[in-house]
Coordinates of C-alpha atoms in Angstrom, one line a residue:
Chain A
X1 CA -3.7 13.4 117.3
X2 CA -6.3 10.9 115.7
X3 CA -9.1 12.0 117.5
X4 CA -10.8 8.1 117.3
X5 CA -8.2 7.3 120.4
X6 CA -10.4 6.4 123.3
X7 CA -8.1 8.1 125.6
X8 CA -8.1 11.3 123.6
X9 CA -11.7 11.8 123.4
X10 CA -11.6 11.3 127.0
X11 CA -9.2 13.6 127.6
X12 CA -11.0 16.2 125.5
X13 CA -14.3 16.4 125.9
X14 CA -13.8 18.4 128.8
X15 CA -12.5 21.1 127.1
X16 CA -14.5 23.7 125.3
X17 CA -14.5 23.5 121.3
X18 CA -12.0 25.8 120.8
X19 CA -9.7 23.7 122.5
X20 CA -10.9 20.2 121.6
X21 CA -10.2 21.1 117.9
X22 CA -7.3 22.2 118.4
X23 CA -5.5 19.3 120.6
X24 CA -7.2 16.8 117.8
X25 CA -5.7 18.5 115.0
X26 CA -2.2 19.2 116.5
X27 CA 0.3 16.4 115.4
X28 CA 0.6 14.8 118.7
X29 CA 1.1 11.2 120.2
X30 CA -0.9 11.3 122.8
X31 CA 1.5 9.1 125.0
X32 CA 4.2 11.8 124.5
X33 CA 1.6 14.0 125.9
X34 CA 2.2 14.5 129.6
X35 CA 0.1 17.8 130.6
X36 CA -2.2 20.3 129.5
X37 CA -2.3 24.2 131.4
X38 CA -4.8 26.7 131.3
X39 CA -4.1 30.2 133.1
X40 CA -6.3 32.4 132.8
X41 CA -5.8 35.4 130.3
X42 CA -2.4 33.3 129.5
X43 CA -2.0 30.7 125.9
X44 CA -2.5 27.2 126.6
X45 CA 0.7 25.5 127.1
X46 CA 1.0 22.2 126.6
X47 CA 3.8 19.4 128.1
X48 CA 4.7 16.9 125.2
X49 CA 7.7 14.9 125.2
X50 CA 9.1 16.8 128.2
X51 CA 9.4 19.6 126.2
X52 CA 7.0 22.6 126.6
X53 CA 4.4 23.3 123.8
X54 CA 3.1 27.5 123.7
X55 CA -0.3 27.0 121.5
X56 CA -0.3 31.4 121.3
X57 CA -3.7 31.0 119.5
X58 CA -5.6 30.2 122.0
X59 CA -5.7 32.5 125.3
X60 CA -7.4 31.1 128.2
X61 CA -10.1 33.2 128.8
X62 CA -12.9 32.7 132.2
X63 CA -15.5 31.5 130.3
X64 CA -13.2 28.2 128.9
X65 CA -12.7 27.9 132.3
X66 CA -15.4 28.2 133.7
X67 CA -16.8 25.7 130.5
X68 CA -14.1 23.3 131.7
X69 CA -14.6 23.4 135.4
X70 CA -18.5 22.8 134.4
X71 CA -17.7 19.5 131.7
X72 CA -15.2 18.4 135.0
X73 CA -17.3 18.6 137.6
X74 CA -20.3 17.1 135.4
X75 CA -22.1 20.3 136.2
X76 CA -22.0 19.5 139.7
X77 CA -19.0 21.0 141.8
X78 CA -20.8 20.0 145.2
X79 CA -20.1 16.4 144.1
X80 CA -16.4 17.2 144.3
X81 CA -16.1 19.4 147.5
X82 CA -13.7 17.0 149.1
X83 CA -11.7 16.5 146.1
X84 CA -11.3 20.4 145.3
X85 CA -10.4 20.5 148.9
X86 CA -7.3 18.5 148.2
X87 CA -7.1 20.6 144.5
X88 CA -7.3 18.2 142.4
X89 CA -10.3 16.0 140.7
X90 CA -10.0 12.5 138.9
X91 CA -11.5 12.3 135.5
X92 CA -12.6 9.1 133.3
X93 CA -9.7 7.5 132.1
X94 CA -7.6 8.4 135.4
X95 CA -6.4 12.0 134.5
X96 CA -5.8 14.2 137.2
X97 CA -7.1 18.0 136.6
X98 CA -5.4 20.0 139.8
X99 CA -7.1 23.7 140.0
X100 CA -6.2 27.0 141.5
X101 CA -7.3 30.4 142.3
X102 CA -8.8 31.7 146.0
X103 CA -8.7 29.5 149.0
X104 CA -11.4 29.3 151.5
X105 CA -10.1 28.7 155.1
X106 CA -12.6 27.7 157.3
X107 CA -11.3 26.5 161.3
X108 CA -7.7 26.9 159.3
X109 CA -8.8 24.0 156.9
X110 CA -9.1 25.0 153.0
X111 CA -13.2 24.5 152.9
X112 CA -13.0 24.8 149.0
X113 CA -11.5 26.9 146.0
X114 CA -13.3 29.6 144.5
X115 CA -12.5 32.0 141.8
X116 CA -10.4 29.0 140.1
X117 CA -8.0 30.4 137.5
X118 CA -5.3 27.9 137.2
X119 CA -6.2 24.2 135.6
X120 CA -3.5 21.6 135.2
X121 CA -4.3 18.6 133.2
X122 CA -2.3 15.6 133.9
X123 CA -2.7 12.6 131.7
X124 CA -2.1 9.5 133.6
X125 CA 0.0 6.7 131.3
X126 CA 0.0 3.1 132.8
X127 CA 3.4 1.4 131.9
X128 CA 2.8 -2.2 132.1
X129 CA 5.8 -4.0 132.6
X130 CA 7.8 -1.5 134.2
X131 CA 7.9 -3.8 137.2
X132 CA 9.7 -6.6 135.2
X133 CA 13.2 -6.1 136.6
X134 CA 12.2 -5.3 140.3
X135 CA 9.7 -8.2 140.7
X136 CA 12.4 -10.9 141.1
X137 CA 14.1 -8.7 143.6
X138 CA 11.5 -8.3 145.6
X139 CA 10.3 -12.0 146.3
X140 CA 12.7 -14.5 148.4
X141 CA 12.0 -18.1 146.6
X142 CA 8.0 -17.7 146.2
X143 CA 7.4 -15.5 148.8
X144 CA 7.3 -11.4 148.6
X145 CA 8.7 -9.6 150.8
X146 CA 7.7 -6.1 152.3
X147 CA 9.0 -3.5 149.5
X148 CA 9.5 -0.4 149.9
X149 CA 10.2 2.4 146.8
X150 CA 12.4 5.0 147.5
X151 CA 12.2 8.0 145.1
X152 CA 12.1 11.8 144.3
X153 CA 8.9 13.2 143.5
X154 CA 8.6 12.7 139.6
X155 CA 10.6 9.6 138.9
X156 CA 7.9 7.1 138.3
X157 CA 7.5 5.2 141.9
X158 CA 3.8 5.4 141.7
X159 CA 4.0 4.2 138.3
X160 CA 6.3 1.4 139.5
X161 CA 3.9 0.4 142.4
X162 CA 1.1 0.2 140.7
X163 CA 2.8 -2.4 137.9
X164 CA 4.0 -4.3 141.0
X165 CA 0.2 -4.2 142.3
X166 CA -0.7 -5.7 138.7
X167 CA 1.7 -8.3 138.0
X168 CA 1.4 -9.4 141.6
X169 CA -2.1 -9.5 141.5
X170 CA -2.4 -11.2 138.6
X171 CA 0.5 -13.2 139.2
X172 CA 3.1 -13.9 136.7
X173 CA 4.8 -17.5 135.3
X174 CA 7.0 -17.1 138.4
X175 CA 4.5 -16.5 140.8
X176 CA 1.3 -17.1 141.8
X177 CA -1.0 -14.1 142.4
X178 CA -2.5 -12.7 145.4
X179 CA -5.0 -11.2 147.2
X180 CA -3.7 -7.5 147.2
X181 CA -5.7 -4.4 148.9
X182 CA -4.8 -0.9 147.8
X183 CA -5.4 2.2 149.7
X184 CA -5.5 5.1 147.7
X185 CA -5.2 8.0 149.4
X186 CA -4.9 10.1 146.5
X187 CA -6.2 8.7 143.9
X188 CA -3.1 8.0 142.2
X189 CA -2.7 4.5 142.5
X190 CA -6.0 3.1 140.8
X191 CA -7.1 6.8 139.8
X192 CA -10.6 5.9 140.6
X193 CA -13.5 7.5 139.0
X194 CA -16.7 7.0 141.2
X195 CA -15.4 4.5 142.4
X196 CA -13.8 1.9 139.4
X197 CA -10.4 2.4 139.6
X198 CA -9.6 3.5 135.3
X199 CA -5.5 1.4 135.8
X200 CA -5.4 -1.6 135.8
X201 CA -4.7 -2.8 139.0
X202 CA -5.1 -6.4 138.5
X203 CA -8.0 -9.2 138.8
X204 CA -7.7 -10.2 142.6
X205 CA -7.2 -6.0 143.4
X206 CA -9.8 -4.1 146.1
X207 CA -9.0 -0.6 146.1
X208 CA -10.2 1.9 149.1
X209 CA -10.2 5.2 147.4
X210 CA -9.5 8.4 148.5
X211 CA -9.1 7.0 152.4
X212 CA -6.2 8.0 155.0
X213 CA -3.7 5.9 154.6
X214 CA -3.5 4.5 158.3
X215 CA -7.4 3.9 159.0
X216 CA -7.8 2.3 155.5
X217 CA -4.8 -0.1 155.8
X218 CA -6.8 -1.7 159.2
X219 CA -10.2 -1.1 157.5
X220 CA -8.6 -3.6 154.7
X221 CA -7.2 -6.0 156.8
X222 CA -11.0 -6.7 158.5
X223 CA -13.0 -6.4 155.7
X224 CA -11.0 -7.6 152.8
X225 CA -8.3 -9.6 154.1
X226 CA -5.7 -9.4 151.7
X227 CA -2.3 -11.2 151.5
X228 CA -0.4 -8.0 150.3
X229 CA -1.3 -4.4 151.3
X230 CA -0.1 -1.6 148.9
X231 CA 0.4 2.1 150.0
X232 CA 1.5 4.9 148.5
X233 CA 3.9 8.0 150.2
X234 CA 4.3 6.5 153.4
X235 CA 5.1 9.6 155.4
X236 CA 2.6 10.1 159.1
X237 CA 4.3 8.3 162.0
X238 CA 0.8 6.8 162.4
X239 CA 1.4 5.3 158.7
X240 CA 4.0 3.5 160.3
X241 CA 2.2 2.4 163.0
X242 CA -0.4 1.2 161.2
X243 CA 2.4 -0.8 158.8
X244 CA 3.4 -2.4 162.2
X245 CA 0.3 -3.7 163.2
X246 CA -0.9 -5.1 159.8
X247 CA 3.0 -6.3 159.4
X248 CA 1.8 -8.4 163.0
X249 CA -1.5 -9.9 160.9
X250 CA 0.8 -11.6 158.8
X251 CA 0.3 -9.4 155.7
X252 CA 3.1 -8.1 153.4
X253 CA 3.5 -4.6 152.3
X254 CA 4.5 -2.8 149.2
X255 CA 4.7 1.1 149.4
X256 CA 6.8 4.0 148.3
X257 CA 8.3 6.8 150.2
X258 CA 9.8 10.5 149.2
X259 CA 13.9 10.5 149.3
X260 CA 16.8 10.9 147.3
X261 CA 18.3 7.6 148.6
X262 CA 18.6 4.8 151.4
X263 CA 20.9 7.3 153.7
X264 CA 18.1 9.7 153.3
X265 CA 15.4 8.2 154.5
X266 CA 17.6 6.7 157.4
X267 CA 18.4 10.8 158.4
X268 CA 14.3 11.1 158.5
X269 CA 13.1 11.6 162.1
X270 CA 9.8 9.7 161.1
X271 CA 10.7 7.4 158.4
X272 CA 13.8 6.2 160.0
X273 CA 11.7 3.9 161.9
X274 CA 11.0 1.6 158.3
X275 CA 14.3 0.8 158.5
X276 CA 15.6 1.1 162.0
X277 CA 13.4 -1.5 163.3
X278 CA 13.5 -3.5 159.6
X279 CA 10.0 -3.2 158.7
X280 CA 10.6 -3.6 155.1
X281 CA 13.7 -5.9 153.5
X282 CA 13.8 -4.9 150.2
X283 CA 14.5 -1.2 149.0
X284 CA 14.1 -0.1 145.6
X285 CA 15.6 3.4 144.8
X286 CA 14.6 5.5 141.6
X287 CA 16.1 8.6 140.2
X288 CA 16.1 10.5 136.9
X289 CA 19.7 10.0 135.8
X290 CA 18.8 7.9 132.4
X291 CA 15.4 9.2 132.5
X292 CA 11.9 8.3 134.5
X293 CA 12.0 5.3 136.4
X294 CA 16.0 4.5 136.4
X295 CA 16.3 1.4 139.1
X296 CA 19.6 3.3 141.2
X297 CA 20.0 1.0 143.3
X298 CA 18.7 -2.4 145.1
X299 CA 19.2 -3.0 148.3
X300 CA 18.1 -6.0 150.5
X301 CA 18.1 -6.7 154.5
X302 CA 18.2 -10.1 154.1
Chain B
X1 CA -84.6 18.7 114.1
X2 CA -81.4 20.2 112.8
X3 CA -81.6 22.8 115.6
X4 CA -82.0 20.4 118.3
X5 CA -79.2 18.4 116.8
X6 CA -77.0 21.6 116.7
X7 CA -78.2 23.2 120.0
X8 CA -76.8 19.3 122.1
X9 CA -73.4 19.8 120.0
X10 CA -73.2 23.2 120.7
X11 CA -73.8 22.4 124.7
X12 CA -72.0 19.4 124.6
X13 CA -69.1 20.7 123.3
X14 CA -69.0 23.6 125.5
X15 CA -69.6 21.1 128.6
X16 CA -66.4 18.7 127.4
X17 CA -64.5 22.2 127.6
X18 CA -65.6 22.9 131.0
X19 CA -64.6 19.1 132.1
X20 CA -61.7 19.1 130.1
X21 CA -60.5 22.3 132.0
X22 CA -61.4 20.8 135.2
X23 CA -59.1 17.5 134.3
X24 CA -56.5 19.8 133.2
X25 CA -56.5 21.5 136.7
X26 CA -56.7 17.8 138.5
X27 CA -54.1 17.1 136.5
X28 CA -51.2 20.1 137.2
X29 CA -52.0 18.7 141.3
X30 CA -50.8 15.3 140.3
X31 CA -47.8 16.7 138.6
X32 CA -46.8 19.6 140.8
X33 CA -46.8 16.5 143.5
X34 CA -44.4 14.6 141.2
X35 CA -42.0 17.8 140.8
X36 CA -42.1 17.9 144.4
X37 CA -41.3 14.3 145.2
X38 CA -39.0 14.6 142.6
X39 CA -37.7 17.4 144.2
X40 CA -37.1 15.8 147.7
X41 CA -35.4 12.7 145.9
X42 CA -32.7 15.3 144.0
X43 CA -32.0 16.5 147.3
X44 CA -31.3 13.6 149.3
X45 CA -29.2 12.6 146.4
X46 CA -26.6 15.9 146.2
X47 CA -27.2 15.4 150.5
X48 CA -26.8 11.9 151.4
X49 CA -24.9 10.7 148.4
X50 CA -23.2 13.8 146.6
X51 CA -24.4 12.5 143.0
X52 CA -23.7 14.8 140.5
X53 CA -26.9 16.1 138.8
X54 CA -26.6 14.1 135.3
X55 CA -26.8 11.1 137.5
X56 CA -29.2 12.0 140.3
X57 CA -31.6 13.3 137.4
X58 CA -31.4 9.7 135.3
X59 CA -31.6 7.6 138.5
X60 CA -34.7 9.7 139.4
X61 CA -36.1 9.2 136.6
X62 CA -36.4 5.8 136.4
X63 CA -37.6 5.7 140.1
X64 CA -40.2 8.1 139.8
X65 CA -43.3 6.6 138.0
X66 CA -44.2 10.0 135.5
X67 CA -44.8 10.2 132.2
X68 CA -44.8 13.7 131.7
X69 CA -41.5 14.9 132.4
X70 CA -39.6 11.6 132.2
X71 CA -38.4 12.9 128.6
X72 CA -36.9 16.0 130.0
X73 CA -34.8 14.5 133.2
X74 CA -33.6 11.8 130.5
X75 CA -32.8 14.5 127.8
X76 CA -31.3 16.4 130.5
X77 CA -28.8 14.1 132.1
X78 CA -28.3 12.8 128.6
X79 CA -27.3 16.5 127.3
X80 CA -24.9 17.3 130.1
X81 CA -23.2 14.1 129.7
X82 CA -22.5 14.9 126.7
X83 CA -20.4 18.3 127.4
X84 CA -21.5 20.4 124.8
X85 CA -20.7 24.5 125.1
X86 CA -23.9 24.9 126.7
X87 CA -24.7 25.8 130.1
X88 CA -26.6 24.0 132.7
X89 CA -29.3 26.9 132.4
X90 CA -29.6 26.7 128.6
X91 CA -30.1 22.8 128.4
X92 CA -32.5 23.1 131.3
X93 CA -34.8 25.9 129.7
X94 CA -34.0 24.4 126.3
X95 CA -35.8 21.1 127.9
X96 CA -38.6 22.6 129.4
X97 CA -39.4 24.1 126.3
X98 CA -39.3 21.0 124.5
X99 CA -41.0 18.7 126.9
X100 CA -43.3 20.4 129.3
X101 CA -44.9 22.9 127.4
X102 CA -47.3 20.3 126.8
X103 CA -47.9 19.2 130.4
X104 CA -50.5 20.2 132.3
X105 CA -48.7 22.8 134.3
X106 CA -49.4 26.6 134.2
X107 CA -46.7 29.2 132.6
X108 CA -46.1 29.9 136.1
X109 CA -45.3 26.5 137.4
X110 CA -42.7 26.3 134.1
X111 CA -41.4 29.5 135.1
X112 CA -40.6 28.9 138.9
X113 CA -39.1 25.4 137.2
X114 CA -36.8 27.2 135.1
X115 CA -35.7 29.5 137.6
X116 CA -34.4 26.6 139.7
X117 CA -32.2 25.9 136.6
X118 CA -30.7 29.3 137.2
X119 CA -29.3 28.0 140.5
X120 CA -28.0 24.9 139.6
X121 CA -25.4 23.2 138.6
X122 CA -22.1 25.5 139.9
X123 CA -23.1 26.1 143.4
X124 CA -22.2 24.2 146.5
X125 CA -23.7 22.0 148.2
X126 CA -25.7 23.8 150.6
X127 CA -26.4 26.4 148.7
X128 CA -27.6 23.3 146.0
X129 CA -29.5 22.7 149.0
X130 CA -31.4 26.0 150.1
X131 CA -32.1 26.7 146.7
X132 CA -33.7 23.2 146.0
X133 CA -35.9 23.9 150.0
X134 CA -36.6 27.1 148.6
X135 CA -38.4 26.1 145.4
X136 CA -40.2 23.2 147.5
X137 CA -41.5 25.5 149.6
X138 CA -43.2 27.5 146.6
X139 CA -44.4 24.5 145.2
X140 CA -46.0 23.3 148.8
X141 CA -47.9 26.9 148.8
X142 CA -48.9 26.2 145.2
X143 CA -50.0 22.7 145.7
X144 CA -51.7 23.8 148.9
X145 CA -53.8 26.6 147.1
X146 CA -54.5 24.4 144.2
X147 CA -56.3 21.6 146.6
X148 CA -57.9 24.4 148.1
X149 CA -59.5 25.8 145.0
X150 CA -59.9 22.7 142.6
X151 CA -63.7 21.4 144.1
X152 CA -64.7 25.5 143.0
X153 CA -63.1 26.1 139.8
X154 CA -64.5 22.4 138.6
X155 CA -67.9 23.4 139.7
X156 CA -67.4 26.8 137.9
X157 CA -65.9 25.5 134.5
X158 CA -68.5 23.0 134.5
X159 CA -71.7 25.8 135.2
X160 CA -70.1 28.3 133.2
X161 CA -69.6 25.7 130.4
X162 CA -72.7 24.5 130.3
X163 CA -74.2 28.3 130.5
X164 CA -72.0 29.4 128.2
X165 CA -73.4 26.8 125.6
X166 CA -76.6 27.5 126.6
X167 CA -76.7 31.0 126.3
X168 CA -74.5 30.3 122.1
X169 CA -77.3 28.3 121.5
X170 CA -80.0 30.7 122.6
X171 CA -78.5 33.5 120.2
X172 CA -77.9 31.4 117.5
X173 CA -81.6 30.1 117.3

């Protein structure tokens, strides 16, 4: 890898020299490069090109993680707690680094992770333009309609909402953009560090990071007032109700849901409801079969 | 004539090392005061805010007005931003090396300072916190027994001085 690539050096710098050195000298496109592992007393391991990558050189010892936890964390763990709670921690550039090791349960909650052995670097790729095909589908004449994705976990539907989110933001020579709020439970969407969401989400974009789905969706709606509302893994039955009741303000909604297809999601006690009672109109169903992000099918209520 | 001249140098000199002491002492008040607001600002910082400490140390630095340690909180957040293989610890006693030895606090005053660095920086947040309460309460006693004994030890410095020269010139003539 050349290591002048912004994104590299990003991606880097949290590792320890022994590692750093070695991911920059590796012959390695960094867009083929999808994650990095570190287990302790175990070689680093490495996903490129969905193909795995044993680099037995190296051997993960505590002290590199320990070293990485500390360039992670900024040398300030306290400043993640509710982050490690959840396991994972956004980084500049919008890489995710989940951890392991020993759970703390508190009241039955998981207080925080201690003893962490296990790091998992994701690197986040923005695909602009993936949304191309399904943007059409999802507007009637100039108007969008509620979408929702259907997918598996792992088949690009949070890649696919977030282009939406851009192009329709932005707006495109068919249509005119929009006002769009984006709650980001997870971080996924806008993969906000300290707040500045590090995708592009779009110029006329406002992103609540890292808030429940259902309260943030209303909090939008009074304090933003957006035209188009985009959620990701729709799943709570107060998600739902919180969809109805913004659906009432006369704002439209983009999410994406976990399921093989439309039939599933119809057999889902909880999720049913999106369909049953024709909250959304158009559904856009991904799967792997010619790789990441292969549109299965379109289907539209209307 | 040459002895006079050399008898006022002599007790002059030994008086501007007896004020320049006293000074020195006024001085490590003013500064243990500006740790300790310091202090209080870091820890409403991790509290209120959750900052992580390359921040709360460069915002805090350019709040607080002080011009003896503003090198070492800029060098400090600077260094840890820029995720070297060294530890909190090391950059933190690395920078008190560099920057406060000149100050005007005592070895130890730098030595409780560093020994907050040994607490920092991988803890949680309460424990961030009862470690930053527990150095501000060692730097209330030491700011409290300073005050008490600054109006004596100037008075001393300043006699003993003065005798001191006194007495150099009396042997010497």
């Amino acid at each position: 890898m050349k290591c002048e690539d912004k994104r590299i050096v990003e991606v880097c710098r949290i590792f320890p020299d022994i590692i750093r050195t070695t991911l920059i000298y590796q012959d390695m496109d960094f867009n083929k490069l999808q994650e990095i592992r570190l287990r302790i007393n175990q070689p680093l391991i490495c996903i490129y090109d969905n193909r795995e990558v044993i680099i037995h050189r190296i051997t993960i010892t505590q002290q590199i993680i320990r070293e990485t936890m500390e360039h992670v964390s900024n040398y300030s763990l306290y400043a993640f707690e509710e982050e490690i709670k959840q396991g994972f921690i956004t980084i500049t550039g919008g890489h995710r680094v989940g951890i392991a090791g020993k759970a703390i349960i508190e009241n039955g909650f998981v207080k925080t992770i201690k003893y962490i052995s296990f790091i998992n670097v994701r690197l986040s790729h923005q695909i602009k333009g993936c949304s191309d095909k399904v943007l059409g589908f999802a507007h009637k004449e100039d108007r969008l309609m509620h979408t929702l994705i259907i997918s598996p976990p792992g088949c690009g539907k949070t890649t696919l909402l977030r282009d939406m989110i851009r192009q329709i933001s932005n707006g495109t020579s068919d249509y005119c953009g929009q006002t769009v709020g984006v709650v980001d439970e997870r971080s996924e969407i806008g993969a906000c560090y300290m707040g500045i969401p590090q995708n592009d989400l779009g110029i006329r974009t406002d992103v609540l990071d890292c808030c429940p789905k259902d309260e943030g969706m209303i909090m939008l709606i009074r304090s933003m007032s957006p035209k188009v509302i985009a959620v990701d893994e729709i799943g709570k039955a107060s998600d739902i109700e919180a969809i109805e009741y913004i659906m009432n303000c006369g704002c439209t909604v983009i999410g994406s849901v976990h399921g093989d297809s439309y039939e599933d999601i119809k057999q889902k006690p909880i999720l049913n409801r999106l369909i049953s009672e024709k909250l959304f109109n158009r559904f856009i169903i991904l799967s792997k079969e010619n790789g990441v992000g292969t549109i299965k099918d379109l289907i539209s209520l209307e | 004539m040459l002895k006079i001249v050399g008898s006022i140098l002599i007790i002059s000199g030994s008086f501007a090392w007896g004020y320049m002491k006293c000074t020195n002492a006024k001085a490590r008040i003013v500064q243990l005061n500006i740790i300790k607001k310091v202090m209080i600002m870091l820890r409403g910082e991790i509290k209120y805010a959750g900052t992580a400490l390359p921040d709360a140390l460069e915002s805090i630095s350019n709040r607080v007005a002080m011009i003896f340690a503003k090198d070492f909180f800029i060098n400090v957040s600077k260094e840890l931003n820029e995720m070297s293989e060294k530890t909190f610890k090391t950059i933190w006693y690395e920078n008190i090396n560099k920057y406060l030895k000149t100050s005007a606090l005592e070895n130890t005053d730098l030595e409780q300072f560093k020994n907050l660095g040994d607490n920092l920086g991988y803890l949680d947040k309460d424990m961030h916190l009862n470690t930053i309460d527990l150095y501000l309460e060692h730097l209330n006693m030491d700011i409290k027994l300073a005050n008490e004994e600054i109006a004596q030890k100037c008075k001393v410095y300043k006699s003993v001085s003065v005798a001191v020269g006194v007495f150099i010139t009396i042997i010497i003539i």
